[in-house]
Coordinates of N, CA and C and ligand atoms in Angstrom, one line a residue:
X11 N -93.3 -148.7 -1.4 CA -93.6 -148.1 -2.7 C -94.2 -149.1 -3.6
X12 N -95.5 -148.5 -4.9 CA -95.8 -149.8 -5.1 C -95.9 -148.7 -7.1
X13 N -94.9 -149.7 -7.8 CA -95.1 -149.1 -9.1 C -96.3 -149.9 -9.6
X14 N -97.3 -149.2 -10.6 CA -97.7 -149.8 -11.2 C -97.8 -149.2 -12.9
X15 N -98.3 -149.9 -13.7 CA -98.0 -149.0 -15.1 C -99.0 -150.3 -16.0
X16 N -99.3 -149.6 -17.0 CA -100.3 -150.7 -18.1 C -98.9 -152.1 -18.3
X17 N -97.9 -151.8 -18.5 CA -97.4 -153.0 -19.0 C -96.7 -153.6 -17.5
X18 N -96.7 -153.6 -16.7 CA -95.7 -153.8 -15.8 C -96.3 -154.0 -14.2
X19 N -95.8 -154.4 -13.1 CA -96.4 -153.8 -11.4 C -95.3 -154.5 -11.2
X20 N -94.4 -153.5 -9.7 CA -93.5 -153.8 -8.9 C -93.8 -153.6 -7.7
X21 N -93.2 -154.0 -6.8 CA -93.5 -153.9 -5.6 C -91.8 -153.7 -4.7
X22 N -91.9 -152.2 -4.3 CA -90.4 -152.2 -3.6 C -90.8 -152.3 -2.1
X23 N -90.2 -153.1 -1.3 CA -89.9 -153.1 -0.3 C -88.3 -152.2 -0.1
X24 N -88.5 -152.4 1.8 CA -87.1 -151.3 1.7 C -85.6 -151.9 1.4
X25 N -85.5 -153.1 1.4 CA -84.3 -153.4 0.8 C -84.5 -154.9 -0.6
X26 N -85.9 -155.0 -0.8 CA -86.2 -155.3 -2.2 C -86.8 -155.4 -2.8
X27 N -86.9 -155.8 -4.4 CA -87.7 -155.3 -5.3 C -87.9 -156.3 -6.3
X28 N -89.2 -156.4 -6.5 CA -89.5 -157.5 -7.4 C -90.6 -157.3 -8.3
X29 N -89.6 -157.7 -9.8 CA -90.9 -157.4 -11.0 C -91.1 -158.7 -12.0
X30 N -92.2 -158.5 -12.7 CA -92.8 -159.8 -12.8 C -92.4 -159.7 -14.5
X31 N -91.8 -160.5 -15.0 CA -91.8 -160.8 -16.7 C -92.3 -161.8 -16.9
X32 N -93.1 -161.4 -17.9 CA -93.9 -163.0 -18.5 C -94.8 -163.5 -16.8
X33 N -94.2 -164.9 -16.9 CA -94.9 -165.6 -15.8 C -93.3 -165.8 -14.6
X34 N -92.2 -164.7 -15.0 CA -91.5 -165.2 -14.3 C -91.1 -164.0 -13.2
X35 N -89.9 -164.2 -12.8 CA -90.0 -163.0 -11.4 C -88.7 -162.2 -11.4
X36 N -87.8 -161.2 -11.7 CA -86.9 -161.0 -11.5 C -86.5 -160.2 -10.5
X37 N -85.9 -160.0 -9.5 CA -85.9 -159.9 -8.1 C -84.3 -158.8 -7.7
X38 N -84.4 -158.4 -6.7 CA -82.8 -157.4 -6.2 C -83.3 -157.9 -4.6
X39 N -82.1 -158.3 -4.0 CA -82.2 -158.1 -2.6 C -81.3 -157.4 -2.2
X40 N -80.3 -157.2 -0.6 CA -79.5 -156.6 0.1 C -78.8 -158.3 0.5
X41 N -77.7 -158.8 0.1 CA -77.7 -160.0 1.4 C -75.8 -160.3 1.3
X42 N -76.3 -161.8 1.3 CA -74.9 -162.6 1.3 C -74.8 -163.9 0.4
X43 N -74.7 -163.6 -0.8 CA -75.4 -164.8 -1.9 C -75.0 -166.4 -1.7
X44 N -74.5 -166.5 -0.4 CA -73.4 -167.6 0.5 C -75.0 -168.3 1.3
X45 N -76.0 -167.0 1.5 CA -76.9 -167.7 2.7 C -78.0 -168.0 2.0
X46 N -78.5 -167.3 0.5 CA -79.6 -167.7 0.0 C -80.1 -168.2 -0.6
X47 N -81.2 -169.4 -0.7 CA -81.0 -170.5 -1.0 C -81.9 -170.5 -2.5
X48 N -80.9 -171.0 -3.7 CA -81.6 -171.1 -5.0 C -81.2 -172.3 -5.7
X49 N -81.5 -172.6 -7.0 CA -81.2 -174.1 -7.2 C -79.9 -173.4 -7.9
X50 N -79.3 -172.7 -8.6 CA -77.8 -172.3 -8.9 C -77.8 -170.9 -8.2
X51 N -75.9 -170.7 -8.0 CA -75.8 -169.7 -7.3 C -74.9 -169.4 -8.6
X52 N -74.5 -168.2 -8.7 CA -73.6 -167.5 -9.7 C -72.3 -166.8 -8.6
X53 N -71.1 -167.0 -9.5 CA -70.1 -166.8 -8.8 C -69.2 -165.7 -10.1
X54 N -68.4 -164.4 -9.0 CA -67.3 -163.7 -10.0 C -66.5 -164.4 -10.3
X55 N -65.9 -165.4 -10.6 CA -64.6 -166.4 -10.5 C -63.2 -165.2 -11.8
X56 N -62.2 -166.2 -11.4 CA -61.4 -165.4 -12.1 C -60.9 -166.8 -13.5
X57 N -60.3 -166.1 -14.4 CA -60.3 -166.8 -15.6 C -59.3 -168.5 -15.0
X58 N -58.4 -168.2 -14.1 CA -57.8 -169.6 -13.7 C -58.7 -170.4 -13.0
X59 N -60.1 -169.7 -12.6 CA -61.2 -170.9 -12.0 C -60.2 -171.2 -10.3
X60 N -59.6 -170.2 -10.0 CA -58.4 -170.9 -9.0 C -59.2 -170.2 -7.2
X61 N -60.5 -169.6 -7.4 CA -60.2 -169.0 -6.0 C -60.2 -168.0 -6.0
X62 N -60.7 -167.2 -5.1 CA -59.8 -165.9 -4.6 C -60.4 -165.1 -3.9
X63 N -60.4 -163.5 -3.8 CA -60.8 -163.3 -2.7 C -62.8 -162.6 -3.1
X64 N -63.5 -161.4 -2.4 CA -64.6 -161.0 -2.6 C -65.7 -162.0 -2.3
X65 N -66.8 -162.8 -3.6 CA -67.9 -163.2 -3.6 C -66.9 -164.9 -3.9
X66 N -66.3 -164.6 -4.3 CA -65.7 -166.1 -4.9 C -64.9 -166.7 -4.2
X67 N -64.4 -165.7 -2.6 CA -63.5 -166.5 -1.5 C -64.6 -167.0 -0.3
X68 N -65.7 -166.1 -0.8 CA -66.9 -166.7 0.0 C -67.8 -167.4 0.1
X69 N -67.8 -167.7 -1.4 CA -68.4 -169.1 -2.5 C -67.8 -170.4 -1.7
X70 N -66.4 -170.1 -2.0 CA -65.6 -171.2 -1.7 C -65.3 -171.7 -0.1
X71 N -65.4 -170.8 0.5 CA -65.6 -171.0 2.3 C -66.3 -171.2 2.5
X72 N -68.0 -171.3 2.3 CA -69.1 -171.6 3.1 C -69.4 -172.9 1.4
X73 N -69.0 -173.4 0.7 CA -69.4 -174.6 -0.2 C -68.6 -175.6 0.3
X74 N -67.3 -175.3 1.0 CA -66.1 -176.3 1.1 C -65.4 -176.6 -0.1
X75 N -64.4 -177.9 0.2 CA -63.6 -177.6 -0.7 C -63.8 -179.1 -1.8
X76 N -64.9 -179.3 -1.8 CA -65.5 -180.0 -3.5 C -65.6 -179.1 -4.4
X77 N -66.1 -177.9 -4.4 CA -66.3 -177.0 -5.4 C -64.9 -176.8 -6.2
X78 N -64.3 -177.2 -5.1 CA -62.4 -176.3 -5.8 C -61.9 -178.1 -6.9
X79 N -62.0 -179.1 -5.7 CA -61.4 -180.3 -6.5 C -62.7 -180.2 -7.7
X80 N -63.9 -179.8 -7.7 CA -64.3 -179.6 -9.1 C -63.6 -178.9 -10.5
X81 N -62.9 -177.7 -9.7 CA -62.9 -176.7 -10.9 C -61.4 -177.4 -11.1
X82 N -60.9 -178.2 -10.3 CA -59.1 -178.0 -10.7 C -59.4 -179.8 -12.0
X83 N -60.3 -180.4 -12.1 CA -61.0 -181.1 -12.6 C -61.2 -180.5 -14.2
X84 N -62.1 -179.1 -14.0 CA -62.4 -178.5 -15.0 C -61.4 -177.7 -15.9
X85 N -60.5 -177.7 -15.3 CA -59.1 -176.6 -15.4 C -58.1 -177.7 -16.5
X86 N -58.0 -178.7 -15.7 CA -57.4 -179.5 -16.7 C -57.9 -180.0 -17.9
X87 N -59.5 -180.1 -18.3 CA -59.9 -180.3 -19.3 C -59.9 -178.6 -20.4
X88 N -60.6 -177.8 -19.8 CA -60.2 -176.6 -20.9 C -59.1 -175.9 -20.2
X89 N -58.1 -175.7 -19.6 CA -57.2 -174.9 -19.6 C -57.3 -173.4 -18.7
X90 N -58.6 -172.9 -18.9 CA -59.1 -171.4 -18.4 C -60.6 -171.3 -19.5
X91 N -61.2 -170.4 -18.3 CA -62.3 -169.5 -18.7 C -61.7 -168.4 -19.1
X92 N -62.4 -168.1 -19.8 CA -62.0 -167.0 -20.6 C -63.4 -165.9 -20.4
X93 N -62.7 -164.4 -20.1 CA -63.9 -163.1 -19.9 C -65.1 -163.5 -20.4
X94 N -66.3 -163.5 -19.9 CA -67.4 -163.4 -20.5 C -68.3 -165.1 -20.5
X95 N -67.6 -166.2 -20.7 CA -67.8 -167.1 -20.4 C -68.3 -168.3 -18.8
X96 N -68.2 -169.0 -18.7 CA -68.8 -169.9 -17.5 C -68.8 -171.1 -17.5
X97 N -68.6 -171.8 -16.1 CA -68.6 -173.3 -15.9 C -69.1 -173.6 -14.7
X98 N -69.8 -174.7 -14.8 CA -70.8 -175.0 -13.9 C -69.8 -176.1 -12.7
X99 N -70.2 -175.9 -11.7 CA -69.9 -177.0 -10.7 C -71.2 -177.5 -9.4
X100 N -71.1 -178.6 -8.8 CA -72.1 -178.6 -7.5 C -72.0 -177.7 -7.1
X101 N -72.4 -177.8 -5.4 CA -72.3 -176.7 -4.7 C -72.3 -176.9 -3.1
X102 N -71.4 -178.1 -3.1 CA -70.9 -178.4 -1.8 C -72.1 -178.0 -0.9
X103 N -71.4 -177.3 0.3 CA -72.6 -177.2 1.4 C -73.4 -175.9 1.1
X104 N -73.5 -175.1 0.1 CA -74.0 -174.2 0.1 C -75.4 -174.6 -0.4
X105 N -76.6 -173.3 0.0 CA -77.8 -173.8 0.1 C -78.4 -173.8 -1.3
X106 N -78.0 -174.6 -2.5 CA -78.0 -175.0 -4.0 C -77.7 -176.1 -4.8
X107 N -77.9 -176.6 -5.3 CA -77.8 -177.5 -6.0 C -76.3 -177.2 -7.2
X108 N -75.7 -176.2 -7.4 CA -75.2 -175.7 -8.3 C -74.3 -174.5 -8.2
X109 N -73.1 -174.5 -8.8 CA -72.5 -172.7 -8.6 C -72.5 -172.7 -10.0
X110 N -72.4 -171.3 -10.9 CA -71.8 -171.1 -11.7 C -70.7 -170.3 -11.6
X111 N -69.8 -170.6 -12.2 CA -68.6 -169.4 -12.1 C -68.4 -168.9 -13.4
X112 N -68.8 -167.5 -13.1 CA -68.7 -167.1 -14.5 C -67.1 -165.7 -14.2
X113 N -66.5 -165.7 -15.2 CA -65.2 -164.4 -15.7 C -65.8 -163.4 -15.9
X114 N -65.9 -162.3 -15.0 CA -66.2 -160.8 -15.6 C -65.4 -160.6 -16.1
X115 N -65.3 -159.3 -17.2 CA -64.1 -158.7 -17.7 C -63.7 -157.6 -16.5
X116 N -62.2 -157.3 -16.6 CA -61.4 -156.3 -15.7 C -61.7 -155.1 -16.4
X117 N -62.1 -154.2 -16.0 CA -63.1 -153.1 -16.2 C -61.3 -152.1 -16.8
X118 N -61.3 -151.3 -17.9 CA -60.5 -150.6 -18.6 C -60.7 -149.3 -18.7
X119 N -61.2 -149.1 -19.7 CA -61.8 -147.6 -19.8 C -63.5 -148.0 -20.7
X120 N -63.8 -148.8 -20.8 CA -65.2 -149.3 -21.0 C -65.1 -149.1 -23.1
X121 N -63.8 -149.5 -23.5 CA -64.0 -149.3 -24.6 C -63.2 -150.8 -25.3
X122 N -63.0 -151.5 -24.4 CA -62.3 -152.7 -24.5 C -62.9 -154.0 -25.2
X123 N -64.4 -153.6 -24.8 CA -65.6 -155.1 -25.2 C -65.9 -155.6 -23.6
X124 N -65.5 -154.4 -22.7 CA -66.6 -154.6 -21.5 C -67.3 -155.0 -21.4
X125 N -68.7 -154.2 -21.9 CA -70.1 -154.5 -21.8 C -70.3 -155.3 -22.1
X126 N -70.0 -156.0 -23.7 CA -70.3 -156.9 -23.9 C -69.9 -158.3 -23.6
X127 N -68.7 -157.9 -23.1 CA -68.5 -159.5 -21.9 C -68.7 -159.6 -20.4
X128 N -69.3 -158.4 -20.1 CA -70.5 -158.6 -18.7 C -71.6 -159.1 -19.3
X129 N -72.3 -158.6 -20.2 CA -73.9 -158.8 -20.8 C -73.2 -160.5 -20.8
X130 N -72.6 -161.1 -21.8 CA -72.2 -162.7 -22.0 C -72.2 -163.4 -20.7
X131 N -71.4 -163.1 -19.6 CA -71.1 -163.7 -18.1 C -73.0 -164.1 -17.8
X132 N -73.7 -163.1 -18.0 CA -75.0 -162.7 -16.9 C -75.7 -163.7 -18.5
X133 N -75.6 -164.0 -19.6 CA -76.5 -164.7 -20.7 C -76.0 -166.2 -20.5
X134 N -74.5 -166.4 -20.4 CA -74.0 -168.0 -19.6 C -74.8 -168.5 -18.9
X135 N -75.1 -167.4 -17.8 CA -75.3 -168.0 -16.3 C -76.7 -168.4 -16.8
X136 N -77.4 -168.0 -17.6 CA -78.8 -168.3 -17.9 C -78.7 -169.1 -18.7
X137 N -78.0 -169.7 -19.6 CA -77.8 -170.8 -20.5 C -77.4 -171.8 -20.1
X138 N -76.9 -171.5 -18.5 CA -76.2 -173.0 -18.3 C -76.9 -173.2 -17.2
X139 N -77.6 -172.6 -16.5 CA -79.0 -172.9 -15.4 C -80.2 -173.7 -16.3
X140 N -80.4 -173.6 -17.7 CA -81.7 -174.4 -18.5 C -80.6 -175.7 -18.6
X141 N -79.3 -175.7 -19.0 CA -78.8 -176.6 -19.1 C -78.9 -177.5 -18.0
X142 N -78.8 -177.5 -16.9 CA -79.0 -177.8 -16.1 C -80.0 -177.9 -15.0
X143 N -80.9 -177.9 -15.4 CA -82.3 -177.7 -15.2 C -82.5 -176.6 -13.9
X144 N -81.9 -175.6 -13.6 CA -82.1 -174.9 -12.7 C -83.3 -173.9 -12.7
X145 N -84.1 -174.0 -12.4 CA -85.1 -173.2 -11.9 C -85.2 -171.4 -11.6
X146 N -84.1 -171.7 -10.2 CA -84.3 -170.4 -9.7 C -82.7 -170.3 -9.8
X147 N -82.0 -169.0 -10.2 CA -80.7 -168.5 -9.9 C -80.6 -166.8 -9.1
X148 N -79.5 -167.5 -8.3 CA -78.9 -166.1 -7.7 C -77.5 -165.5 -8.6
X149 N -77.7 -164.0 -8.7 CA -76.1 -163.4 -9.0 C -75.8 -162.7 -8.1
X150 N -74.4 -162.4 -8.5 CA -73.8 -161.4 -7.7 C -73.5 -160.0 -9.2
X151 N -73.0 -159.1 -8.2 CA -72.7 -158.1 -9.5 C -71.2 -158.0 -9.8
X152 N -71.6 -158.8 -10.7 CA -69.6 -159.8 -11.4 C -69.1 -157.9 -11.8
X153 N -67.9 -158.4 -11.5 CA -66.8 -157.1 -11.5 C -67.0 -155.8 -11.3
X154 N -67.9 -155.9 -10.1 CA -68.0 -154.5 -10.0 C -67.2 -154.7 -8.3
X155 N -66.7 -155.2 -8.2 CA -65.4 -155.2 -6.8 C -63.9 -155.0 -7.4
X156 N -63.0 -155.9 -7.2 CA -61.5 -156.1 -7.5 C -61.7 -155.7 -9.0
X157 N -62.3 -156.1 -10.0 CA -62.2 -155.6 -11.5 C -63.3 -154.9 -11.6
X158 N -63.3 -153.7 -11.0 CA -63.1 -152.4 -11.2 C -64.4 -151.9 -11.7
X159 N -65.5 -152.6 -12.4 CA -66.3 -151.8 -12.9 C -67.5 -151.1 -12.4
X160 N -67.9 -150.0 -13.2 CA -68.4 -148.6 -12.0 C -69.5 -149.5 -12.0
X161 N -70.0 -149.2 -10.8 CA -71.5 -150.4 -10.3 C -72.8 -149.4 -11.4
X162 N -72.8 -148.4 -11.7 CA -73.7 -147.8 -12.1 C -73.6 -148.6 -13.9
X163 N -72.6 -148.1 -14.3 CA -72.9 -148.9 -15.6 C -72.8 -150.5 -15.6
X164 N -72.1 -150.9 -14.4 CA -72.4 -152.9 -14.6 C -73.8 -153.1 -14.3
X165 N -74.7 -152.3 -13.6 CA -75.9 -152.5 -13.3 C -76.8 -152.5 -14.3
X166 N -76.5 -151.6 -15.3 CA -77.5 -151.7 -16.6 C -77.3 -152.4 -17.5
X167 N -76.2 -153.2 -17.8 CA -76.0 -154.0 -18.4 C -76.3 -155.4 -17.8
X168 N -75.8 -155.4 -16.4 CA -76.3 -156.7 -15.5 C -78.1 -157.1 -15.9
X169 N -78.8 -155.9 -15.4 CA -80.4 -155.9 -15.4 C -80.8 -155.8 -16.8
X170 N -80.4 -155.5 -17.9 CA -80.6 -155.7 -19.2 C -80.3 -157.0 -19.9
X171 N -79.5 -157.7 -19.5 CA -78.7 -158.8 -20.2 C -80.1 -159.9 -19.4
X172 N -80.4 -159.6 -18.2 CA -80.8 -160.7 -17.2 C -82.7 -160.4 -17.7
X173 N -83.2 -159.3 -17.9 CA -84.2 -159.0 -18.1 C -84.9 -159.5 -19.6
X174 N -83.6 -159.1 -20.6 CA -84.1 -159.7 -21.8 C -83.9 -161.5 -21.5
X175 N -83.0 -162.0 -21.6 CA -83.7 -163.8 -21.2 C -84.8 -163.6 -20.6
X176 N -85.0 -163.3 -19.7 CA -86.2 -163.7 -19.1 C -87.4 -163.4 -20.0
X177 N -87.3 -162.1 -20.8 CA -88.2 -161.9 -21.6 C -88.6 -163.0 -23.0
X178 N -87.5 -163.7 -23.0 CA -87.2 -164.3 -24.1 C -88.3 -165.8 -23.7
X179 N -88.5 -166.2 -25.4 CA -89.2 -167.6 -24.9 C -87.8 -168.8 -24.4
X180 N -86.7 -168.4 -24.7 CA -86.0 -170.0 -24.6 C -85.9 -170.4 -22.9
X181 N -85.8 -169.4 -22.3 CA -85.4 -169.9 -20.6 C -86.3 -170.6 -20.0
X182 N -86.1 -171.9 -19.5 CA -87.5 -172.2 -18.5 C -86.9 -171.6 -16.8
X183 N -85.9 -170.8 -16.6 CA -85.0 -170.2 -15.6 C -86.9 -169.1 -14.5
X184 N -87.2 -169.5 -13.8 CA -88.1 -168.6 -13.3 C -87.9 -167.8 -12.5
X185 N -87.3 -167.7 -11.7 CA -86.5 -166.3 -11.3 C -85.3 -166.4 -10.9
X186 N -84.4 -164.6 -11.3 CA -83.3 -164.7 -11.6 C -83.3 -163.4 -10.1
X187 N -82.5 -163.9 -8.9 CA -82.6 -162.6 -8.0 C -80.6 -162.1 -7.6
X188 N -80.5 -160.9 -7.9 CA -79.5 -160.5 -7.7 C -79.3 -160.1 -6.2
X189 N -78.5 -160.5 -6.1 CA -78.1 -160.4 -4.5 C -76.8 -159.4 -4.0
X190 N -77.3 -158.4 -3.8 CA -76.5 -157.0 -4.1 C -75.7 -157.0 -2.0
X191 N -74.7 -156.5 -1.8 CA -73.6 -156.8 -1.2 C -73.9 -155.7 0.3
X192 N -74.4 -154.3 -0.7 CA -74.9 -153.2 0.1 C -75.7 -152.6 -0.1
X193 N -76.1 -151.4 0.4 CA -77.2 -150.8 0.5 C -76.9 -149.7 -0.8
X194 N -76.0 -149.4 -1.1 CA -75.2 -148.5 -2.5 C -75.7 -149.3 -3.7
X195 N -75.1 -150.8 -3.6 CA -74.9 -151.3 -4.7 C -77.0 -151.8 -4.7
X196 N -77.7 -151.9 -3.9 CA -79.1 -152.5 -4.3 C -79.9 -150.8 -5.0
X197 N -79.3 -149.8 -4.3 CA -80.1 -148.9 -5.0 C -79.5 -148.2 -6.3
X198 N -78.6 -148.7 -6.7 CA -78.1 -148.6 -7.8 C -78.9 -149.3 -9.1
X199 N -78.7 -151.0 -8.5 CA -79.5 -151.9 -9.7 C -80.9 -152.1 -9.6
X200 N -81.5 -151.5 -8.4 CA -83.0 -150.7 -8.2 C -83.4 -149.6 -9.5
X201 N -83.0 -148.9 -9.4 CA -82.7 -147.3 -10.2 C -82.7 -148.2 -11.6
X202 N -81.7 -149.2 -11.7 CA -81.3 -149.3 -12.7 C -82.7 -150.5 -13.8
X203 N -83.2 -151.1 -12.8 CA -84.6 -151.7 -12.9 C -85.5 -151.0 -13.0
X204 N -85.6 -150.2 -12.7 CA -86.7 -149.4 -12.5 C -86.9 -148.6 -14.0
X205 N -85.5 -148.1 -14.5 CA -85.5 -147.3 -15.8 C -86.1 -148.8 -17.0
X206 N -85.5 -149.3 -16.3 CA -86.1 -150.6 -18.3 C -87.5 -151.1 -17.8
X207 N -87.9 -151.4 -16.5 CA -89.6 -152.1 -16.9 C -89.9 -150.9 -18.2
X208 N -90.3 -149.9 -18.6 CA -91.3 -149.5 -19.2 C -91.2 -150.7 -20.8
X209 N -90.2 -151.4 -21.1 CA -89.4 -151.8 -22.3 C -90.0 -153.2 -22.1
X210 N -90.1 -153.5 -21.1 CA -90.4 -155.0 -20.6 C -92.1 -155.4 -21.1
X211 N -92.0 -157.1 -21.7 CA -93.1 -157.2 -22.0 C -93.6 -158.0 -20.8
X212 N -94.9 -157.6 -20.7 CA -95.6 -158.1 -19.7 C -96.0 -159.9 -19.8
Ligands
LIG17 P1 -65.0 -159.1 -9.3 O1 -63.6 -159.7 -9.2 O2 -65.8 -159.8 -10.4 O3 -65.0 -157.6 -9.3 P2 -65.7 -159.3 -6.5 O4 -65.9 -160.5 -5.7 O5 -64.4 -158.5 -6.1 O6 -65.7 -159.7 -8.0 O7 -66.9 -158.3 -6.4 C1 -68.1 -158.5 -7.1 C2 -69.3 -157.9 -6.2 O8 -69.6 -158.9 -5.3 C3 -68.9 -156.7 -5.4 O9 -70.0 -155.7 -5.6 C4 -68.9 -157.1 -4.0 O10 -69.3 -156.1 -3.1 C5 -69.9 -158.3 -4.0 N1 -69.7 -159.3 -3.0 C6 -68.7 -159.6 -2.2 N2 -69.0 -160.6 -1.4 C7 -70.3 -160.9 -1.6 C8 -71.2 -161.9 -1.0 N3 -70.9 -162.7 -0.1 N4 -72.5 -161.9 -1.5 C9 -72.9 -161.1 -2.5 N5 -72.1 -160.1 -3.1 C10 -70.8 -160.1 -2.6

C-alpha cells in the first residue's frame, strides 16, 4: 500500500511502515528489539532499574551482564527511576552503542497521570539519545505487557509523543523505529500512525 497526501508519503510494506518528518524517518516494524541494530535501543525497565522479565529480561540476556553492573552503579547514585523518567547505559553485546531504560507507568484506570508519563518515558528516550549523540533509536511499546496498558491507547500516545520530537527543531535523533513484538501490536501503532500523518509537518 502506498499513502500519499500534499503534506505527507508512506510507504506500508506487509509488516512495516515508514513515514518521513522533516528530513527524518519514523518507522514500525514486527521484530525482536534484542536483534536490531541502532545506535540506542530503549528498554521497559522497572523503577528499581533491577531486571525483569518481557523486553527488559531480553535486553538483559542477549547485552550480558555489564548492562546490569551498569544500572546497580546507577542505582546507587539516584536510588530509583521514577515513572516517566530514564537512564542511559552501554549496551554490552547487543547490536548498539546504548540502552535506554526508561519506567512506564503501571497502567490504572488511565486517570492517574498515565498518559502523561508514557508521553515523558518516549520524550526521555529522545532527550537522552541527542545527549548522547545517538542518531538512530529503537523502542519497544513500554507498558503495554506486565503494566497493563491497553496497546491501543499506549500507541497514540507512544506515536504522538515520538512524532512531535521528531517534528520539533531540537532533536538531531534521525530515526526513531518502534519495534512492535506482534502482528496485533504493529497494526495497532500502524492504525495509530496512520491517523496523525495528516497533523505532521512535512
Ligand atoms: P512493561 O512492564 O513496560 O509493560 P513488558 O516487557 O512487559 O513491559 O512489555 C512491553 C512490550 O514489549 C509488550 O508489548 C511486549 O509484547 C513487548 N516485548 C516483549 N519482548 C520484546 C522484545 N524482545 N522485543 C520487542 N518487544 C518486546
Amino acid at each position: 500500500m502506498v499513502f500519499v497526501g500534499p503534506k505527507y508519503n508512506a510507504v506500508m510494506w506487509q509488516a512495516e511502515l515508514e513515514i518521513g518528518i522533516r528530513d527524518r524517518e519514523l518507522s514500525l516494524v514486527i521484530g525482536d528489539i534484542t536483534k536490531i541494530p541502532a545506535d540506542a535501543i530503549g528498554n521497559a525497565a522497572n523503577s528499581r532499574l533491577a531486571g525483569g522479565g518481557g523486553v527488559d529480561g531480553a535486553i538483559h540476556r542477549a547485552g550480558g551482564p555489564a548492562i546490569m553492573q551498569e544500572l546497580v552503579q546507577i542505582r546507587a547514585r539516584i536510588g530509583q527511576c521514577l515513572a516517566g523518567d530514564a537512564v542511559a547505559t552501554s549496551a554490552g553485546k547487543l547490536p548498539a552503542q546504548w540502552v535506554i531504560h526508561t519506567v512506564g507507568p503501571v497502567y490504572g484506570d488511565g486517570r492517574r497521570g498515565e498518559p502523561a508519563a508514557l508521553r515523558s518515558c518516549y520524550e526521555r528516550c529522545l532527550e537522552l539519545s541527542d545527549e548522547l549523540g545517538a542518531r538512530t533509536l529503537t523502542l519497544p511499546a513500554i507498558s503495554t505487557g506486565v503494566y497493563g496498558y491497553p496497546m491501543d491507547l499506549a500507541a497514540k500516545v507512544a506515536v504522538g509523543a515520538v512524532a512531535s520530537k521528531l517534528s520539533g527543531d531540537e532533536t538531531r535523533v534521525k530515526r526513531v523505529t518502534f519495534v512492535l513484538f506482534d502482528d496485533t501490536a504493529f497494526r495497532v501503532f500502524a492504525a495509530a500512525t496512520l491517523d496523525i500523518m495528516p497533523t505532521l509537518a512535512s
